[in-house]
Amino acid sequence: MALLVTGASGHVGGAIVAHALQRGVQVVAVYRGNAPRENLPAARLGAATWVRCDLDDVAAVRALAAAHPIDACIHAAAVSNEAYARPAPHAAIVTNIGATANLLEVARVHQWRRFLLVSTGSVFQRRADVVTPILEDEVVAPGNIYSTTKAAAESLTGMYRSEFGLSAATVRISWVFGPPIVSESATRGPIPSFLARALRGEPIRETGGEFAASFTFIDDVAAGLFSAAVAPALGHAVYHLGPGRNLSTHEVAGAVVRAVPGAVIELAGGTEPWTRYTAMRAPLTGSRLLDDTGFAPRYSLDEAVSHYAHWMRDQAR
């Protein structure tokens, strides 16, 4: 039996594929656009069954499910943030909601053992309190296009769990960073931006010193999602995966300076540019993932940033 991973050529999906393959699991890796990049770790491993499929197309999803002995699914494919969702809202609705519905229905029909929706802390976009930690049973408060479509996908996942007995759950992640992403886009957060510029020897003097987020290293994200996919049972409909507290841009800057000796980072106040496409929010927290799967994030901020910096240096050689 195989683990279906959607969005497999993306950041989170690719890391899940690599993690699952390293543990000897058969993987059906689905992508929609271009073939997986050669620098994607999962693509180099080569052991996955790579399938191009438009998950918005219900007939294509049915054919996918009929053609492969799928046992479980981690659904990571999505229009991934507001920068992409706002220019094309209908496309975001069709992808983030429609594709989820298509997969849930084939999971019901084929009686998959597990279905995991990868969601986001952005479903609390309109939550006014940015300090008090957000527990897993808190009612969502979406605001923009991206967060609204993800909240709707969460509702569908919960409905298939409660109405049809499908072992389905949502796992929310937040501000993921790490290889193979090298980006200075505001949507990716300050860690890759600071590291890329510091490694080029550029001094960083800008605003954003008041921003904070639950930055989560990609290796922890992949390991946590995999642990939920293979757990004997999941007792809850929603889980949070992350450090459990917000990390400030000043903490990020300190970790980058320690990973890149001599780096210069001076931060003024404000939260821009990191809140250009999303509101700052309180940290996601909760113990459900640990209780039900035994998983807890492994990497400290310093360890993750150091690992990331080493990877970036290797890529530049």
Tab-separated table of C-alpha atoms in Angstrom:
chain	number	residue	atom	x	y	z
A	1	MET	CA	0.000	0.000	0.000
A	2	ALA	CA	1.130	3.544	-0.734
A	3	LEU	CA	1.095	7.000	0.801
A	4	LEU	CA	-0.324	9.604	-1.568
A	5	VAL	CA	1.398	12.979	-1.234
A	6	THR	CA	-0.143	15.891	-3.131
A	7	GLY	CA	1.786	19.035	-3.974
A	8	ALA	CA	4.817	16.752	-4.100
A	9	SER	CA	6.962	19.120	-6.161
A	10	GLY	CA	6.411	21.901	-3.637
A	11	HIS	CA	8.306	22.773	-0.472
A	12	VAL	CA	6.279	20.856	2.114
A	13	GLY	CA	5.130	18.098	-0.230
A	14	GLY	CA	8.640	17.393	-1.458
A	15	ALA	CA	9.958	17.148	2.089
A	16	ILE	CA	7.190	14.693	3.013
A	17	VAL	CA	8.010	12.522	0.010
A	18	ALA	CA	11.697	12.440	0.930
A	19	HIS	CA	10.948	11.679	4.588
A	20	ALA	CA	8.530	8.852	3.736
A	21	LEU	CA	10.914	7.281	1.216
A	22	GLN	CA	13.738	7.331	3.748
A	23	ARG	CA	11.495	5.271	6.013
A	24	GLY	CA	10.821	2.682	3.363
A	25	VAL	CA	7.265	3.726	2.552
A	26	GLN	CA	5.898	3.408	-0.976
A	27	VAL	CA	4.913	6.868	-2.191
A	28	VAL	CA	2.641	8.122	-4.965
A	29	ALA	CA	3.828	11.690	-5.464
A	30	VAL	CA	1.369	13.966	-7.269
A	31	TYR	CA	2.211	17.229	-8.991
A	32	ARG	CA	0.262	19.441	-11.404
A	33	GLY	CA	2.656	21.829	-13.086
A	34	ASN	CA	6.173	21.164	-14.257
A	35	ALA	CA	7.974	17.915	-13.537
A	36	PRO	CA	9.734	17.845	-10.149
A	37	ARG	CA	12.903	19.886	-10.051
A	38	GLU	CA	16.187	18.018	-9.990
A	39	ASN	CA	17.256	19.818	-6.823
A	40	LEU	CA	14.220	18.521	-4.940
A	41	PRO	CA	15.514	15.905	-2.451
A	42	ALA	CA	12.608	13.555	-3.178
A	43	ALA	CA	13.288	13.712	-6.915
A	44	ARG	CA	16.917	12.708	-6.370
A	45	LEU	CA	15.836	9.701	-4.328
A	46	GLY	CA	13.827	8.607	-7.347
A	47	ALA	CA	11.927	5.830	-5.604
A	48	ALA	CA	8.525	7.520	-5.614
A	49	THR	CA	5.898	6.979	-8.294
A	50	TRP	CA	5.539	10.484	-9.749
A	51	VAL	CA	2.106	11.195	-11.229
A	52	ARG	CA	0.936	14.366	-12.929
A	53	CYS	CA	-2.685	14.997	-11.949
A	54	ASP	CA	-5.024	17.992	-11.845
A	55	LEU	CA	-6.703	17.511	-8.471
A	56	ASP	CA	-9.383	20.056	-9.427
A	57	ASP	CA	-10.645	17.494	-11.974
A	58	VAL	CA	-12.820	14.946	-10.174
A	59	ALA	CA	-12.498	12.390	-12.996
A	60	ALA	CA	-8.705	12.635	-12.846
A	61	VAL	CA	-8.740	12.127	-9.071
A	62	ARG	CA	-11.003	9.082	-9.407
A	63	ALA	CA	-8.658	7.636	-12.022
A	64	LEU	CA	-5.661	8.283	-9.765
A	65	ALA	CA	-7.321	6.469	-6.854
A	66	ALA	CA	-8.317	3.537	-9.075
A	67	ALA	CA	-4.832	3.162	-10.562
A	68	HIS	CA	-2.795	3.045	-7.347
A	69	PRO	CA	-3.119	1.040	-4.103
A	70	ILE	CA	-3.365	4.135	-1.908
A	71	ASP	CA	-3.673	3.580	1.838
A	72	ALA	CA	-3.286	7.125	3.157
A	73	CYS	CA	-2.984	10.696	1.881
A	74	ILE	CA	-1.179	13.825	3.011
A	75	HIS	CA	-2.808	16.632	1.058
A	76	ALA	CA	-0.255	19.433	0.804
A	77	ALA	CA	-1.245	20.842	-2.616
A	78	ALA	CA	-2.763	24.327	-2.477
A	79	VAL	CA	-2.692	27.872	-3.714
A	80	SER	CA	-0.243	28.530	-0.936
A	81	ASN	CA	-0.654	32.125	0.219
A	82	GLU	CA	-2.537	35.368	-0.300
A	83	ALA	CA	-0.015	36.719	-2.800
A	84	TYR	CA	-1.206	34.026	-5.223
A	85	ALA	CA	-4.820	33.802	-4.080
A	86	ARG	CA	-5.793	37.479	-4.319
A	87	PRO	CA	-5.121	37.962	-8.055
A	88	ALA	CA	-7.142	34.829	-8.894
A	89	PRO	CA	-9.696	34.168	-6.130
A	90	HIS	CA	-11.793	31.688	-8.072
A	91	ALA	CA	-8.747	29.577	-8.871
A	92	ALA	CA	-7.889	29.542	-5.168
A	93	ILE	CA	-11.424	28.419	-4.308
A	94	VAL	CA	-11.377	25.641	-6.912
A	95	THR	CA	-7.958	24.395	-5.828
A	96	ASN	CA	-8.045	24.795	-2.054
A	97	ILE	CA	-11.652	23.698	-1.583
A	98	GLY	CA	-12.556	21.706	-4.706
A	99	ALA	CA	-9.447	19.542	-4.795
A	100	THR	CA	-9.858	18.764	-1.099
A	101	ALA	CA	-13.462	17.697	-1.702
A	102	ASN	CA	-12.414	15.463	-4.601
A	103	LEU	CA	-9.763	13.718	-2.522
A	104	LEU	CA	-11.997	13.287	0.513
A	105	GLU	CA	-14.669	11.646	-1.626
A	106	VAL	CA	-12.283	9.102	-3.153
A	107	ALA	CA	-10.851	8.507	0.336
A	108	ARG	CA	-14.389	7.638	1.466
A	109	VAL	CA	-15.158	5.454	-1.533
A	110	HIS	CA	-11.852	3.564	-1.404
A	111	GLN	CA	-11.809	3.466	2.405
A	112	TRP	CA	-8.363	4.959	2.839
A	113	ARG	CA	-6.938	4.404	6.285
A	114	ARG	CA	-5.952	8.052	6.790
A	115	PHE	CA	-6.452	11.496	5.224
A	116	LEU	CA	-4.479	14.520	6.398
A	117	LEU	CA	-5.149	18.070	5.252
A	118	VAL	CA	-2.135	20.348	5.583
A	119	SER	CA	-3.533	23.672	6.735
A	120	THR	CA	-2.228	26.904	8.176
A	121	GLY	CA	-2.295	29.283	11.102
A	122	SER	CA	-3.652	31.839	8.638
A	123	VAL	CA	-7.157	30.524	9.385
A	124	PHE	CA	-6.913	32.856	12.418
A	125	GLN	CA	-6.333	35.888	10.186
A	126	ARG	CA	-8.982	38.026	11.956
A	127	ARG	CA	-8.127	37.011	15.515
A	128	ALA	CA	-7.457	40.281	17.289
A	129	ASP	CA	-5.382	38.839	20.145
A	130	VAL	CA	-1.839	38.338	18.839
A	131	VAL	CA	-0.386	37.300	22.198
A	132	THR	CA	-2.497	34.546	23.793
A	133	PRO	CA	-1.542	31.163	22.297
A	134	ILE	CA	-4.046	29.611	19.900
A	135	LEU	CA	-5.194	26.183	21.049
A	136	GLU	CA	-6.307	23.470	18.669
A	137	ASP	CA	-9.991	23.675	19.604
A	138	GLU	CA	-10.315	27.428	19.040
A	139	VAL	CA	-12.885	28.525	16.460
A	140	VAL	CA	-11.236	29.751	13.256
A	141	ALA	CA	-11.388	33.397	12.207
A	142	PRO	CA	-10.420	33.594	8.516
A	143	GLY	CA	-10.296	36.898	6.714
A	144	ASN	CA	-8.606	37.024	3.331
A	145	ILE	CA	-9.060	34.728	0.329
A	146	TYR	CA	-6.336	32.251	1.230
A	147	SER	CA	-7.374	31.815	4.864
A	148	THR	CA	-11.062	31.514	3.964
A	149	THR	CA	-10.426	28.749	1.430
A	150	LYS	CA	-8.223	26.853	3.873
A	151	ALA	CA	-10.825	27.171	6.635
A	152	ALA	CA	-13.443	25.779	4.248
A	153	ALA	CA	-11.164	22.840	3.428
A	154	GLU	CA	-10.779	22.204	7.155
A	155	SER	CA	-14.569	22.145	7.543
A	156	LEU	CA	-14.911	19.605	4.738
A	157	THR	CA	-12.238	17.409	6.300
A	158	GLY	CA	-13.999	17.512	9.655
A	159	MET	CA	-17.342	16.724	8.042
A	160	TYR	CA	-15.987	13.590	6.336
A	161	ARG	CA	-14.587	12.549	9.705
A	162	SER	CA	-17.816	13.067	11.635
A	163	GLU	CA	-20.351	12.014	9.002
A	164	PHE	CA	-18.572	9.099	7.329
A	165	GLY	CA	-16.132	7.874	9.972
A	166	LEU	CA	-13.119	8.638	7.775
A	167	SER	CA	-9.906	8.866	9.776
A	168	ALA	CA	-9.387	12.426	8.575
A	169	ALA	CA	-7.683	15.310	10.337
A	170	THR	CA	-6.270	18.765	9.743
A	171	VAL	CA	-2.684	19.591	10.698
A	172	ARG	CA	-1.962	23.326	10.841
A	173	ILE	CA	1.574	24.534	10.211
A	174	SER	CA	3.015	28.033	10.287
A	175	TRP	CA	5.838	29.965	8.554
A	176	VAL	CA	7.771	26.958	7.278
A	177	PHE	CA	11.420	27.544	6.376
A	178	GLY	CA	14.342	25.494	5.173
A	179	PRO	CA	15.833	23.797	2.101
A	180	PRO	CA	15.426	23.862	-0.837
A	181	ILE	CA	13.833	27.336	-0.683
A	182	VAL	CA	16.044	30.352	-1.250
A	183	SER	CA	13.792	33.393	-1.378
A	184	GLU	CA	13.637	36.994	-0.263
A	185	SER	CA	9.859	37.195	-0.749
A	186	ALA	CA	7.849	38.541	2.186
A	187	THR	CA	5.615	35.465	1.936
A	188	ARG	CA	8.534	33.260	3.011
A	189	GLY	CA	9.371	35.212	6.164
A	190	PRO	CA	12.626	36.727	7.406
A	191	ILE	CA	14.737	33.586	7.857
A	192	PRO	CA	15.522	32.745	4.197
A	193	SER	CA	15.740	36.437	3.344
A	194	PHE	CA	18.190	37.250	6.135
A	195	LEU	CA	20.301	34.169	5.438
A	196	ALA	CA	20.546	34.735	1.698
A	197	ARG	CA	21.628	38.346	2.115
A	198	ALA	CA	23.978	37.628	5.023
A	199	LEU	CA	25.738	34.917	3.030
A	200	ARG	CA	26.239	37.415	0.201
A	201	GLY	CA	27.889	39.755	2.704
A	202	GLU	CA	25.141	42.375	2.501
A	203	PRO	CA	24.363	44.413	5.635
A	204	ILE	CA	20.667	44.236	6.547
A	205	ARG	CA	19.132	47.427	7.893
A	206	GLU	CA	15.345	47.542	7.697
A	207	THR	CA	12.022	47.582	9.512
A	208	GLY	CA	10.225	44.508	10.866
A	209	GLY	CA	11.676	44.334	14.358
A	210	GLU	CA	8.234	43.955	15.936
A	211	PHE	CA	7.249	40.953	13.845
A	212	ALA	CA	7.106	37.467	15.352
A	213	ALA	CA	5.816	34.118	14.135
A	214	SER	CA	5.846	30.378	14.821
A	215	PHE	CA	8.747	29.637	12.476
A	216	THR	CA	8.868	25.880	11.847
A	217	PHE	CA	11.783	24.032	10.239
A	218	ILE	CA	10.883	21.974	7.170
A	219	ASP	CA	12.395	18.743	8.562
A	220	ASP	CA	10.141	18.988	11.615
A	221	VAL	CA	7.123	19.671	9.403
A	222	ALA	CA	7.757	16.561	7.284
A	223	ALA	CA	8.439	14.363	10.300
A	224	GLY	CA	5.360	15.595	12.162
A	225	LEU	CA	3.016	15.097	9.223
A	226	PHE	CA	4.424	11.645	8.563
A	227	SER	CA	3.946	10.686	12.207
A	228	ALA	CA	0.279	11.667	11.954
A	229	ALA	CA	-0.135	9.713	8.709
A	230	VAL	CA	1.193	6.462	10.186
A	231	ALA	CA	-0.202	6.726	13.727
A	232	PRO	CA	-2.533	3.853	14.648
A	233	ALA	CA	-5.337	6.310	15.429
A	234	LEU	CA	-5.971	10.040	15.599
A	235	GLY	CA	-8.273	11.095	18.386
A	236	HIS	CA	-8.836	14.645	17.170
A	237	ALA	CA	-9.935	16.473	14.052
A	238	VAL	CA	-7.315	19.258	14.340
A	239	TYR	CA	-3.636	19.315	15.316
A	240	HIS	CA	-1.009	22.069	15.555
A	241	LEU	CA	2.561	21.437	14.443
A	242	GLY	CA	5.224	23.938	15.443
A	243	PRO	CA	7.404	25.322	18.221
A	244	GLY	CA	4.408	26.372	20.341
A	245	ARG	CA	5.613	29.949	20.710
A	246	ASN	CA	6.337	32.916	18.506
A	247	LEU	CA	9.926	33.762	17.672
A	248	SER	CA	10.768	37.411	17.072
A	249	THR	CA	12.719	38.810	14.154
A	250	HIS	CA	15.371	39.835	16.685
A	251	GLU	CA	15.722	36.174	17.712
A	252	VAL	CA	15.907	35.238	14.037
A	253	ALA	CA	18.569	37.892	13.441
A	254	GLY	CA	20.611	36.554	16.365
A	255	ALA	CA	20.451	33.003	15.010
A	256	VAL	CA	21.514	34.191	11.551
A	257	VAL	CA	24.460	36.152	12.961
A	258	ARG	CA	25.589	33.070	14.883
A	259	ALA	CA	25.287	30.935	11.744
A	260	VAL	CA	27.004	33.552	9.549
A	261	PRO	CA	29.715	35.206	11.673
A	262	GLY	CA	30.209	38.826	10.726
A	263	ALA	CA	26.678	39.292	9.434
A	264	VAL	CA	25.198	42.726	10.114
A	265	ILE	CA	21.471	42.884	10.891
A	266	GLU	CA	19.934	46.025	12.376
A	267	LEU	CA	16.160	46.128	12.737
A	268	ALA	CA	13.880	49.099	13.268
A	269	GLY	CA	10.294	48.809	14.499
A	270	GLY	CA	7.148	47.789	12.685
A	271	THR	CA	6.057	44.464	11.208
A	272	GLU	CA	6.491	45.165	7.476
A	273	PRO	CA	7.348	43.654	5.082
A	274	TRP	CA	6.389	40.367	6.759
A	275	THR	CA	2.736	41.332	7.260
A	276	ARG	CA	2.254	42.515	3.686
A	277	TYR	CA	0.100	39.493	2.838
A	278	THR	CA	-0.954	38.222	6.267
A	279	ALA	CA	-1.666	39.538	9.726
A	280	MET	CA	0.633	38.805	12.629
A	281	ARG	CA	-0.969	36.238	14.914
A	282	ALA	CA	-0.448	34.491	18.211
A	283	PRO	CA	1.429	31.182	18.241
A	284	LEU	CA	-0.236	27.878	17.437
A	285	THR	CA	0.073	25.577	20.411
A	286	GLY	CA	-1.290	22.350	21.825
A	287	SER	CA	-0.210	18.869	22.837
A	288	ARG	CA	-2.431	16.708	20.634
A	289	LEU	CA	0.247	15.681	18.142
A	290	LEU	CA	2.590	14.637	20.940
A	291	ASP	CA	-0.190	12.833	22.783
A	292	ASP	CA	-1.470	10.912	19.748
A	293	THR	CA	1.731	10.264	17.787
A	294	GLY	CA	4.654	10.841	20.158
A	295	PHE	CA	6.056	13.523	17.848
A	296	ALA	CA	7.568	16.796	19.053
A	297	PRO	CA	9.662	19.235	16.996
A	298	ARG	CA	13.349	18.382	17.202
A	299	TYR	CA	15.155	21.490	15.983
A	300	SER	CA	15.845	24.631	17.988
A	301	LEU	CA	15.934	27.889	16.036
A	302	ASP	CA	19.739	27.980	16.170
A	303	GLU	CA	20.063	24.376	14.995
A	304	ALA	CA	17.624	24.874	12.127
A	305	VAL	CA	19.186	28.145	10.941
A	306	SER	CA	22.684	26.645	11.134
A	307	HIS	CA	21.567	23.632	9.095
A	308	TYR	CA	19.902	25.948	6.567
A	309	ALA	CA	23.019	28.123	6.286
A	310	HIS	CA	25.228	25.075	5.638
A	311	TRP	CA	22.842	23.938	2.911
A	312	MET	CA	22.859	27.384	1.257
A	313	ARG	CA	26.664	27.449	1.312
A	314	ASP	CA	26.788	24.019	-0.323
A	315	GLN	CA	24.398	25.166	-3.071
A	316	ALA	CA	26.616	28.165	-3.833
A	317	ARG	CA	29.693	26.009	-4.492
